[in-house]
CSV table of C-alpha atoms in Angstrom, one decimal:
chain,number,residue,atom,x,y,z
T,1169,UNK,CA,0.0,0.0,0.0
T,1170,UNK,CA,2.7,2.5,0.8
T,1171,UNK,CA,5.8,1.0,-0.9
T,1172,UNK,CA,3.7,1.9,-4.5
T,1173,UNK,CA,4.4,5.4,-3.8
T,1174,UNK,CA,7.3,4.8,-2.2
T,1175,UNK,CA,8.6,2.3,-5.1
T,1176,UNK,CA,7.8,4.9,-8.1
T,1177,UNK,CA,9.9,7.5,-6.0
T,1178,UNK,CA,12.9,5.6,-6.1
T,1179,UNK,CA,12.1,4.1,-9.6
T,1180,UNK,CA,12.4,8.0,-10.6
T,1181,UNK,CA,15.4,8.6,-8.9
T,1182,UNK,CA,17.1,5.8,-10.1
T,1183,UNK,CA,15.9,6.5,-13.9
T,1184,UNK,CA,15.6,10.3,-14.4
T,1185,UNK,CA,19.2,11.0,-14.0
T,1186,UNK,CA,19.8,8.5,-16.2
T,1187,UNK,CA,17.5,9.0,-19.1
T,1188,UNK,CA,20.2,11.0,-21.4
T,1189,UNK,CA,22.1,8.3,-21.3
T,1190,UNK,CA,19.9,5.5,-21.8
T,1191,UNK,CA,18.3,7.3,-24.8
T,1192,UNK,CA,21.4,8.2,-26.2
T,1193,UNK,CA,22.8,4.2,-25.7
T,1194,UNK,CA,19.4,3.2,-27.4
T,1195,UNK,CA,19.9,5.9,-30.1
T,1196,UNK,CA,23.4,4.3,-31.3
T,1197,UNK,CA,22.6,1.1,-31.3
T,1198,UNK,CA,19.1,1.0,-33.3
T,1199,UNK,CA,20.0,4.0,-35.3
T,1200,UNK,CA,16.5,5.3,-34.8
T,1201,UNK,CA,14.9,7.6,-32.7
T,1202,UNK,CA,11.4,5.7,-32.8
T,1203,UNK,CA,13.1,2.2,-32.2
T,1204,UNK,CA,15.4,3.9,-29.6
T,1205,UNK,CA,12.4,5.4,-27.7
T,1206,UNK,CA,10.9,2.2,-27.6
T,1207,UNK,CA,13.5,0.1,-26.5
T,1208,UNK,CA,14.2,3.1,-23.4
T,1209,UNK,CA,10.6,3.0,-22.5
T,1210,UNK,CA,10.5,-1.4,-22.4
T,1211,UNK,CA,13.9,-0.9,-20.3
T,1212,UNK,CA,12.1,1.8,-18.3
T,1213,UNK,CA,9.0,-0.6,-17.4
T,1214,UNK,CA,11.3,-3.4,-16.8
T,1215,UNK,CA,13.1,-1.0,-14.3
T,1216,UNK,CA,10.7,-0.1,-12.6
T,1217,UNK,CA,9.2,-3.8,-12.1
T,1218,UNK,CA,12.6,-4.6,-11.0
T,1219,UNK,CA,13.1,-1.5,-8.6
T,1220,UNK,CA,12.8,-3.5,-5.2
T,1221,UNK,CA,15.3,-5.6,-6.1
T,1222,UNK,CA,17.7,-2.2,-6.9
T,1223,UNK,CA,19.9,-2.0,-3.8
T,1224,UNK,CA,20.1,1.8,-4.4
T,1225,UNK,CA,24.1,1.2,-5.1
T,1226,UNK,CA,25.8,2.8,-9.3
T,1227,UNK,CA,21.5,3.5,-10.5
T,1228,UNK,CA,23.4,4.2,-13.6
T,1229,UNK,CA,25.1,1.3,-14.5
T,1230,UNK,CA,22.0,-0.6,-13.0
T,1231,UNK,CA,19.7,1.3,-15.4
T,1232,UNK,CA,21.7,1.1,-18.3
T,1233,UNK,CA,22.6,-2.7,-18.2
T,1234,UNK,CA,18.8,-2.8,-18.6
T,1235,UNK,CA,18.5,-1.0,-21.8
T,1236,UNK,CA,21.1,-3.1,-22.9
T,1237,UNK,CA,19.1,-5.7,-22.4
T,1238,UNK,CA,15.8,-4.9,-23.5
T,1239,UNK,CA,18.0,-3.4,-26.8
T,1240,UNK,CA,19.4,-6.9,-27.5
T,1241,UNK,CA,15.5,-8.6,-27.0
T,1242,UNK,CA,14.3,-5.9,-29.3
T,1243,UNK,CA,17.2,-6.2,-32.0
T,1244,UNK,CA,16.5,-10.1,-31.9
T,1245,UNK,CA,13.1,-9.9,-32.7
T,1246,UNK,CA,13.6,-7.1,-35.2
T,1247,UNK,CA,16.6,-7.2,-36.8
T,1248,UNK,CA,18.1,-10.7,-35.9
T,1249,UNK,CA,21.0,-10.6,-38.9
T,1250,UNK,CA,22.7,-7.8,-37.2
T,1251,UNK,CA,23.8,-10.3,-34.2
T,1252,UNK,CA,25.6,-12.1,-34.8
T,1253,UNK,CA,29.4,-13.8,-33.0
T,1254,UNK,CA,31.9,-11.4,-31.9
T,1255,UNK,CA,35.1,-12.0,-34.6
T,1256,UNK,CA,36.9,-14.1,-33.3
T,1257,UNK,CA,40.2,-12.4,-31.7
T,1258,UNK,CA,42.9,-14.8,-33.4
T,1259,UNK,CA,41.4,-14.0,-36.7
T,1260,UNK,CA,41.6,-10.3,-36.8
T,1261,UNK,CA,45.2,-9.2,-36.6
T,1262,UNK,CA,45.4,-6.6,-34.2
T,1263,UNK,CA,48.8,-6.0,-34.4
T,1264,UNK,CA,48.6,-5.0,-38.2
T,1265,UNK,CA,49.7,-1.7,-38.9
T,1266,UNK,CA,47.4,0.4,-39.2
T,1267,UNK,CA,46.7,3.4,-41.5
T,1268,UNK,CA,48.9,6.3,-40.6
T,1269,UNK,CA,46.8,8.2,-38.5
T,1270,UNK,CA,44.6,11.2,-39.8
T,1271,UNK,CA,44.7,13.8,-37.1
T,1272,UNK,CA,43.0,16.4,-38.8
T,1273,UNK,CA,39.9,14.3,-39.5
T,1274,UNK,CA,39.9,12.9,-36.2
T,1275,UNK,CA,40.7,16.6,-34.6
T,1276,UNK,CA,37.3,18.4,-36.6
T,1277,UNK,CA,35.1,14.9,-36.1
T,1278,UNK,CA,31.0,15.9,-35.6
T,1279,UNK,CA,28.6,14.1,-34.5
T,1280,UNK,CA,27.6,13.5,-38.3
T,1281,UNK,CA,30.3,12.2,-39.8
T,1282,UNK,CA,30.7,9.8,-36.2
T,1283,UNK,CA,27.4,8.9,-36.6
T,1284,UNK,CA,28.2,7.8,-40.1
T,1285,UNK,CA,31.0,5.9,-39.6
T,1286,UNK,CA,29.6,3.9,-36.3
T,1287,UNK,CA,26.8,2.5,-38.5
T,1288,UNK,CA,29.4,0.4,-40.0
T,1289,UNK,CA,30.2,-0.9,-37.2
T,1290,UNK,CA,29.0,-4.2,-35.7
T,1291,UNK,CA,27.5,-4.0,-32.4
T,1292,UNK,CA,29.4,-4.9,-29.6
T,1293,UNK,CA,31.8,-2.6,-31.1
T,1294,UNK,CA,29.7,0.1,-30.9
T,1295,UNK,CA,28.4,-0.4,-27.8
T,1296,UNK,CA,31.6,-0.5,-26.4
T,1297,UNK,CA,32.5,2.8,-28.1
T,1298,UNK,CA,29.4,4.0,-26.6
T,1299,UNK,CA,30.1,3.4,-23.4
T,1300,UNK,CA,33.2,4.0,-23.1
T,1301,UNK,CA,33.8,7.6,-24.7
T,1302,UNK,CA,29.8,8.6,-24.4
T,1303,UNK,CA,29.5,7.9,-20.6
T,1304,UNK,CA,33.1,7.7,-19.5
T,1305,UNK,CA,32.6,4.0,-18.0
T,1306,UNK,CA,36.1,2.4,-16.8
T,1307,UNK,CA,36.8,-1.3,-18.3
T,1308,UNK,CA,35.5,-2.7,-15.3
T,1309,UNK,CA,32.3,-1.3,-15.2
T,1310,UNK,CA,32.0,-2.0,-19.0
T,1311,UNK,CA,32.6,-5.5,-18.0
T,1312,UNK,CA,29.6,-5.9,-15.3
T,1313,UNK,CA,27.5,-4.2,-17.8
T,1314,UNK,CA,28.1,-6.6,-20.5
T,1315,UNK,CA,28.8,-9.5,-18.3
T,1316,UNK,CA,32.0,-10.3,-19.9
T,1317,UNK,CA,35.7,-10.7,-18.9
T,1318,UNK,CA,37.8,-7.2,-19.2
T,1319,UNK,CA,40.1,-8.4,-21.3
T,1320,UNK,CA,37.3,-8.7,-24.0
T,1321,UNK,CA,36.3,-5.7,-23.5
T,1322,UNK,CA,39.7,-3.5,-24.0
T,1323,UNK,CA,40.3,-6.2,-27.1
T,1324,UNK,CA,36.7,-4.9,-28.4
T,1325,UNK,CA,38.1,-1.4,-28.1
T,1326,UNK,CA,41.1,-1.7,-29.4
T,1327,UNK,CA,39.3,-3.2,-32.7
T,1328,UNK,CA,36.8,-0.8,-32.3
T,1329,UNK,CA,39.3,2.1,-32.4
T,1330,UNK,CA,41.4,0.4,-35.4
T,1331,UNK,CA,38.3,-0.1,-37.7
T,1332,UNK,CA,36.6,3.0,-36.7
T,1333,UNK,CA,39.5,5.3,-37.6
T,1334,UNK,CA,40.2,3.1,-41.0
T,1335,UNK,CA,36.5,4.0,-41.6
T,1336,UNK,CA,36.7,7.2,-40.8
T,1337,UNK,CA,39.8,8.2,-43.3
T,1338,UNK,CA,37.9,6.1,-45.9
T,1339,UNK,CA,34.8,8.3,-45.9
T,1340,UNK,CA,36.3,11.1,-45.7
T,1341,UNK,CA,38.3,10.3,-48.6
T,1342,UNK,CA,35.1,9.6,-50.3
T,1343,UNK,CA,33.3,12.8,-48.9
T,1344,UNK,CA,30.1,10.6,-49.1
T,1345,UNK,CA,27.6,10.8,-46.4
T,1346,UNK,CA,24.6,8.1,-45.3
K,654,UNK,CA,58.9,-2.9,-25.0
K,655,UNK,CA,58.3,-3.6,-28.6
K,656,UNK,CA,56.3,-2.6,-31.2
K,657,UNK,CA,53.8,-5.4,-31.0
K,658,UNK,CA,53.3,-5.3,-26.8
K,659,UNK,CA,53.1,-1.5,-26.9
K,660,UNK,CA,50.0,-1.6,-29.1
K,661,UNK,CA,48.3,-3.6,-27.4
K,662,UNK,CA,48.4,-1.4,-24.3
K,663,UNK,CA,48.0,1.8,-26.6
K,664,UNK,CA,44.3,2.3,-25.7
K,665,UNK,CA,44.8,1.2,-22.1
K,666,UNK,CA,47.1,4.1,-21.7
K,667,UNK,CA,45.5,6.6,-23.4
K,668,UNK,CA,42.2,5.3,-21.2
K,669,UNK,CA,44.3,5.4,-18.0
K,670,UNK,CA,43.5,2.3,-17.4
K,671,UNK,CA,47.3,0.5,-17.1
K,672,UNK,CA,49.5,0.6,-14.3
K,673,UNK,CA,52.5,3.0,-13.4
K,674,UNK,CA,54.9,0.5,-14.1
K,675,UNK,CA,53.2,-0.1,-17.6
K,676,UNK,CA,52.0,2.9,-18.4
K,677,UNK,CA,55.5,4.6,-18.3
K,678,UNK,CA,56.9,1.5,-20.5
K,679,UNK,CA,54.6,2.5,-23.6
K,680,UNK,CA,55.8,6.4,-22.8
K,681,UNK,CA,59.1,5.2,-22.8
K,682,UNK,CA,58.7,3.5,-26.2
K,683,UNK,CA,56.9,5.8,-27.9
K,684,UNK,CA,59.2,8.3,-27.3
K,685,UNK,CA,61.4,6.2,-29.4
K,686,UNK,CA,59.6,4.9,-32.0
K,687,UNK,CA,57.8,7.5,-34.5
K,688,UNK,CA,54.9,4.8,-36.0
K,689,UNK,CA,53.8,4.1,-31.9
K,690,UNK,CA,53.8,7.5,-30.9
K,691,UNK,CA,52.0,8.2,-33.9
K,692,UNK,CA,49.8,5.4,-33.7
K,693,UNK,CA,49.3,6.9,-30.0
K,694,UNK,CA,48.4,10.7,-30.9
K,695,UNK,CA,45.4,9.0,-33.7
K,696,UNK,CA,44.0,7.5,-30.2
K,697,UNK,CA,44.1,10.5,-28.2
K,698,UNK,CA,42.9,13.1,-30.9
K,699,UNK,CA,39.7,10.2,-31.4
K,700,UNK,CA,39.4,9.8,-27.4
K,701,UNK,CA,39.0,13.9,-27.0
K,702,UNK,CA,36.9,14.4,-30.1
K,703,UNK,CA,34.7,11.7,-28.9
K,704,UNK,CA,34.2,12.2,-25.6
K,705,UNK,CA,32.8,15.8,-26.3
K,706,UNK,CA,29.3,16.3,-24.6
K,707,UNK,CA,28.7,17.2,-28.0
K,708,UNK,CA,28.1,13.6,-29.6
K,709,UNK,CA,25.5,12.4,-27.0
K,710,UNK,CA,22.0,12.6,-27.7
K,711,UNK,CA,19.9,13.7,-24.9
K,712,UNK,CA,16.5,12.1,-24.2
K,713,UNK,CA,13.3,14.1,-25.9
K,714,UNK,CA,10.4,14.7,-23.6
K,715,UNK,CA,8.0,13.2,-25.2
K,716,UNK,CA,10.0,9.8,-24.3
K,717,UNK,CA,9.8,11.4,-20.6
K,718,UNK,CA,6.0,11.6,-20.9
K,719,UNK,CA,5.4,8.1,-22.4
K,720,UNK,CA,7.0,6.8,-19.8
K,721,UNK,CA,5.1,8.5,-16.8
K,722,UNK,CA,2.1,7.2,-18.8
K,723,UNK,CA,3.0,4.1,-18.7
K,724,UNK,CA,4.3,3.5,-15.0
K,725,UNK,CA,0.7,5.0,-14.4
K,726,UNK,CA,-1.0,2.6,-15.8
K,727,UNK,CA,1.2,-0.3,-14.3
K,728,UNK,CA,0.3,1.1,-10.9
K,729,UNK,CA,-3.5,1.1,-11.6
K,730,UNK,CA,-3.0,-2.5,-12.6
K,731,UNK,CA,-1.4,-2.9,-9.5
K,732,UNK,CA,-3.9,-1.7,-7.1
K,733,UNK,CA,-5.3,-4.6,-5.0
K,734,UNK,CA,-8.6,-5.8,-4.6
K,735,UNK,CA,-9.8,-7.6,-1.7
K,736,UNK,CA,-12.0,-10.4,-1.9
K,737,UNK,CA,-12.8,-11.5,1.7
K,738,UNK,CA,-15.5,-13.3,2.6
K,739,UNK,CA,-15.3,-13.9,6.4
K,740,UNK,CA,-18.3,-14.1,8.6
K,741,UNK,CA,-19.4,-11.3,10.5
K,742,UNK,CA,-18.3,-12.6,14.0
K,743,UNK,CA,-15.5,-13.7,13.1
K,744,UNK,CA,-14.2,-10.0,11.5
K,745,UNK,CA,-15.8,-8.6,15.3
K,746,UNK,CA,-13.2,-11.4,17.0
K,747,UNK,CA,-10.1,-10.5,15.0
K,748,UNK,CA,-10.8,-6.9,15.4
K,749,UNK,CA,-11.2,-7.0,19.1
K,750,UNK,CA,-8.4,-9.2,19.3
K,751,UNK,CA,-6.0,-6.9,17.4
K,752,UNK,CA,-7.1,-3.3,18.6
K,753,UNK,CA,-4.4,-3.4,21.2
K,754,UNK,CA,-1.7,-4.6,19.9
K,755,UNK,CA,-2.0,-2.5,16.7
K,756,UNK,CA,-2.5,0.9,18.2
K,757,UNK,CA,0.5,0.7,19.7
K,758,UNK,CA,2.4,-0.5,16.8
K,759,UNK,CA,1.0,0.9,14.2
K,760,UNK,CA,2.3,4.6,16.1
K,761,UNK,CA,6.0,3.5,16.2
K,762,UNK,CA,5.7,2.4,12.7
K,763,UNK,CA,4.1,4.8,11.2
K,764,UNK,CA,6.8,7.3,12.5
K,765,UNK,CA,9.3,5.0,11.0
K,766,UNK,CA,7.4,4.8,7.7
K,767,UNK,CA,6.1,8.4,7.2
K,768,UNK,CA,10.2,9.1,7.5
K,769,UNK,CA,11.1,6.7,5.0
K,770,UNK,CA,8.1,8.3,2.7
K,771,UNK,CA,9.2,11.8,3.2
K,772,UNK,CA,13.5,10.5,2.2
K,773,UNK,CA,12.1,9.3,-0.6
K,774,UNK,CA,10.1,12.3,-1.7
K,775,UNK,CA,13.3,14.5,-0.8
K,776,UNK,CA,15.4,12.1,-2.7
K,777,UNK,CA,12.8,12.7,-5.9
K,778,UNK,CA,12.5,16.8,-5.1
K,779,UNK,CA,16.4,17.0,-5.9
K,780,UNK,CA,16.8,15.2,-8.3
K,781,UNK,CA,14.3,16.7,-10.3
K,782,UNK,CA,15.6,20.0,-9.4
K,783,UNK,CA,18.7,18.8,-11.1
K,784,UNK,CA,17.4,17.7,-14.3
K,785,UNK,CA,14.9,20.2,-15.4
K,786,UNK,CA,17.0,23.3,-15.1
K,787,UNK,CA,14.8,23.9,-12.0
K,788,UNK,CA,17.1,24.5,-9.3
K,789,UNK,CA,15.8,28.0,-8.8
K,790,UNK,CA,12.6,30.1,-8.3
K,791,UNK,CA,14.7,33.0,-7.3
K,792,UNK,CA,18.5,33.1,-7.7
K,793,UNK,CA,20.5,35.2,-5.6
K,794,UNK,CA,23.3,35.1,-2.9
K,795,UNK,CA,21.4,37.9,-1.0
K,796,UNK,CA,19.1,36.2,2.1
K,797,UNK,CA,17.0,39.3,2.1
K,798,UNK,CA,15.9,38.8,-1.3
K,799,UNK,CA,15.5,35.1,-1.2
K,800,UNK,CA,13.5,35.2,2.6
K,801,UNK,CA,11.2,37.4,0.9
K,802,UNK,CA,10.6,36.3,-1.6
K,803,UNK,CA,8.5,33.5,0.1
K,804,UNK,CA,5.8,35.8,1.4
K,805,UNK,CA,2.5,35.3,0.0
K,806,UNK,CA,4.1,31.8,-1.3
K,807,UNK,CA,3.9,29.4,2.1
K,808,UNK,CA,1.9,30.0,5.1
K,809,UNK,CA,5.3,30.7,7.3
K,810,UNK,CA,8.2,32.2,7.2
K,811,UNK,CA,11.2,30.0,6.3
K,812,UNK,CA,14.6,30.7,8.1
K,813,UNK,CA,17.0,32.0,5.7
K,814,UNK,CA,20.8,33.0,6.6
K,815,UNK,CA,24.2,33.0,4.4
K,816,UNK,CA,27.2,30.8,5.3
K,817,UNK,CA,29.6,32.2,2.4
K,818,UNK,CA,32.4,32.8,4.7
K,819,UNK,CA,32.2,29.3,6.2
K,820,UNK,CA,32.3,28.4,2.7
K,821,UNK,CA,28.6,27.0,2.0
K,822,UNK,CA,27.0,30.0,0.0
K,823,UNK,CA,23.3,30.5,-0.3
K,824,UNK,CA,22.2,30.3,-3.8
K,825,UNK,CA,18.6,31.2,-4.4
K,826,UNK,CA,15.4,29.9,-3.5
K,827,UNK,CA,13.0,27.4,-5.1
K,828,UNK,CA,9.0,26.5,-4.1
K,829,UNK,CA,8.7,22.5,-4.0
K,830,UNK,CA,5.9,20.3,-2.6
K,831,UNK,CA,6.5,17.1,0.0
K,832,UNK,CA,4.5,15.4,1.2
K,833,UNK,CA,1.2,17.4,-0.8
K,834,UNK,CA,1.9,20.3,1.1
K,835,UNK,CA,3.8,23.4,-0.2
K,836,UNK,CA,7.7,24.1,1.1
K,837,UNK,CA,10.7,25.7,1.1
K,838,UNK,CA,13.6,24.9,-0.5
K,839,UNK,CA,16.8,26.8,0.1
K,840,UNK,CA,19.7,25.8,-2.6
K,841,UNK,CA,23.4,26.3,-1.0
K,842,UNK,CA,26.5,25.5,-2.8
K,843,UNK,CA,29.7,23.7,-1.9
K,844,UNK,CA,32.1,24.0,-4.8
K,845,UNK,CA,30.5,22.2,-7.2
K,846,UNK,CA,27.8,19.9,-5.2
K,847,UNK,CA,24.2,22.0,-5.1
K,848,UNK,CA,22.5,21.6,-1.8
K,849,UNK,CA,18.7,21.3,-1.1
K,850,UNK,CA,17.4,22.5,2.4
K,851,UNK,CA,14.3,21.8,2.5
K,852,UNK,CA,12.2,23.4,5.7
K,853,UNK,CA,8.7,23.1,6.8
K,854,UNK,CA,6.4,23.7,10.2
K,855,UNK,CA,5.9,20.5,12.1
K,856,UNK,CA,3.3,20.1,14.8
K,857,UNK,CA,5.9,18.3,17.2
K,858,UNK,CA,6.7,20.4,19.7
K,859,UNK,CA,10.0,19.1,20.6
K,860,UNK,CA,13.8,18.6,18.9
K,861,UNK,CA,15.1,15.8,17.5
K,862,UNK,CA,19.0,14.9,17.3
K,863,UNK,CA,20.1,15.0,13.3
K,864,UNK,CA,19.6,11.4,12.0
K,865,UNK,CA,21.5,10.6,8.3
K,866,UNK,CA,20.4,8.8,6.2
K,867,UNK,CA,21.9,7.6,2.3
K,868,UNK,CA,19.7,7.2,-0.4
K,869,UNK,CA,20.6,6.0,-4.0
K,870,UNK,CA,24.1,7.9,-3.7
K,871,UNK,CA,22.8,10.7,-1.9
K,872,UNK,CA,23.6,11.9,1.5
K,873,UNK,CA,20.4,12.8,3.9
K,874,UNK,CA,20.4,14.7,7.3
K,875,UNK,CA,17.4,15.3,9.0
K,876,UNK,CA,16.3,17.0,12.2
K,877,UNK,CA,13.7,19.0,14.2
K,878,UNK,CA,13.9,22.4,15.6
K,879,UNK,CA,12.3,25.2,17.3
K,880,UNK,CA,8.9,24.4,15.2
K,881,UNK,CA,10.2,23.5,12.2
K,882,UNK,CA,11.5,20.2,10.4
K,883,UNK,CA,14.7,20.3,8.2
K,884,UNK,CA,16.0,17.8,5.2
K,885,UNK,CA,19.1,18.7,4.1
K,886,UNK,CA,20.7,16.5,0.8
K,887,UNK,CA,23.2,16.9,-1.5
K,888,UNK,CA,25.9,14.4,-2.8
K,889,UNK,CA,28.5,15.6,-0.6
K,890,UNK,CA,30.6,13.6,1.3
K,891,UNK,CA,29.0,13.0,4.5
K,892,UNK,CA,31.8,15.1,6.9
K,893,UNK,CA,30.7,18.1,4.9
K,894,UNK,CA,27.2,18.0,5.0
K,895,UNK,CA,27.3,16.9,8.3
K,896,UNK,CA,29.3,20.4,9.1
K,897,UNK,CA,26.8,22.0,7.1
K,898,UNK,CA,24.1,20.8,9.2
K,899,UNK,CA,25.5,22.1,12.5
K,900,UNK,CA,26.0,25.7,10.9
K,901,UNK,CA,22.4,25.4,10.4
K,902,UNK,CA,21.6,24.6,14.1
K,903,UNK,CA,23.0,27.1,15.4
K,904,UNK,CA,21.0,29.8,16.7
């Protein structure tokens, strides 16, 4: 009787500070503002069925390990082909050298041609990218979030980094957008 | 440290994620090999431009108010009906039975639970003054503009001093509701951490010690005195609020 008011108080206290970043996580991995604002608002619902079980400890990552979820049902059902295995680390040669660096393209990046460019990535990559330069996460805490080891995840960002700087000189060379 | 080691750890460092020991190995390197150290400076240049506040998306309202809509209508569905169907003497026994012994229960708990109510409701007021750009009715350092400006606003007078040379400024002034009634919130500021002080009239006649409490992250210090109930919270560290609230005690 009193924990339902008590419950949605601490559901928004939890969730509002976090909306930004659960909206903008949603928004770069569906590409879409109407797919990303539903996948937010089944992760907020989820949330908030889940909030007596939230021990009031990092709402943040708690919140946001929830979109993540409720993204990955929702890219299942919609858009299975884009999951798919991680490349397998032996197979992708890290320690190729990689294109000379392109500062100035990197230096006058926006948000458009980033956006651009992360579309071709797949999408543990890009969530990893997401979390990492968008919300500042450590490796650790990218880890809990995506329940695997940390090793995977600075190998995901490393590759990440590689392909998404090859991309980026690429298009640029091109001048092409999306 | 070779080429191949180092670029591995390239994104660690540049993350400052790798040791001392490690981290110092790849500067070492790189100040000796031209293809790391440029390798290096492509990470860093991508690190700043993407961590600009610029590249993040923030959430549109109307996703704010779809939302609300529908935790609404999960509550409603939530709302318990009874169904019993106990015989009328029976529901006279157990009521007789339990009159005593809930009374005096029911008093200690409800002080216990109308607390817990009003931290979360405090916990929710600040919050939101955080995120809507709503920090402020009235902005000023100046306690007789921001006392004031509460006349005609709330049925009493809130208490409203300055502690800018103890180093907790006042910062303005902002009309909230807890608990369904209106109240005053006075906003402070410790270097970067905004402070709520919310303060009300309360019936109980008598003071109560400062009890803290933590709420998702938050630190909560709340007390009565002299007529009037205070809820200070803030994410400062706990010593500092704490020091806060004695400034406030004093007469």
């Amino acid at each position: 009787m009193f924990s339902s008011g008590g419950n949605r108080e601490r559901f928004e206290a939890a969730i509002l500070p976090n909306m930004d970043a659960a909206y903008n996580l949603a928004l770069w991995l569906t590409r879409n503002d109407g797919d990303a604002q539903d996948v937010v608002q089944d992760a907020a619902l989820r949330a908030f069925r889940f909030i007596e079980q939230f021990d009031g400890r990092e709402p943040r990552a708690w919140f946001l390990t929830i979109v993540r979820n409720a993204f990955y049902s929702w890219v299942r059902k919609n858009r299975p082909e884009e999951v798919h295995e991680p490349l397998d680390p032996e197979t992708h040669d890290l320690e190729s050298a990689a294109p000379t660096p392109d500062l100035e393209t990197f230096r006058n990046l926006d948000r458009k041609r980033l956006w651009d460019a992360m579309g071709e990535l797949p999408l543990d990559f890009r969530e990893a990218l997401v979390l990492r330069e968008f919300e500042g996460m450590s490796y650790r805490e990218i880890a809990e979030l995506a329940a695997v080891p940390i090793g995977t995840v600075m190998s995901r960002l490393s590759r990440a980094r590689k392909q998404l700087m090859e991309i980026l000189v690429r298009q640029r060379g091109k001048g092409a957008t999306r | 440290m070779n080429c191949d080691d180092t670029r591995t750890l390239l994104g660690g460092y540049v993350d400052g994620e790798l040791d001392l020991v490690r981290s110092m190995e790849v500067e070492r390197h790189a100040a000796g090999c031209n293809d790391c150290s440029g390798q290096l400076q492509g990470l860093q240049t991508l690190h700043t431009a993407m961590s600009s506040p610029e590249m993040k998306f923030r959430a549109p309202k109307e996703l704010l108010r779809r939302i609300d809509k529908s935790i609404d209508a999960e509550t409603k569905e939530d709302a318990p009906r009874s169904t019993w169907r106990i015989s009328r003497w029976a529901q006279f026994a157990y009521a007789a039975a339990l009159v005593a012994v809930v009374v005096v229960s029911v008093a200690i708990w409800r002080v216990a639970l109308s607390r817990d109510r009003v931290a979360d409701q405090v916990v929710a007021s600040h919050v939101r003054s955080l995120m809507a750009d709503h920090l402020f009715d009235v902005q000023s350092t100046d306690q007789h503009t921001v006392k004031p400006w509460f006349h005609g606003k709330l049925d009493y007078a809130p208490p409203v001093r300055d502690f800018a040379t103890e180093g907790y400024p006042l910062v303005g002034g902002r009309l909230d509701v807890l608990e369904g009634q209106s109240v005053a919130a006075l906003i402070y500021q410790r270097r970067q951490h905004p402070i709520n002080v919310f303060v009300w009239p309360t019936s109980d006649s008598g003071n109560s010690r400062p009890r803290n409490l933590q709420r998702n992250g938050y630190n909560l210090i709340e007390w009565k005195k002299d007529g009037m109930e205070y809820w200070l919270i803030s994410d400062l560290s706990d010593n500092e609020l704490r020091a806060f609230a004695q400034m406030l005690q004093q007469p």
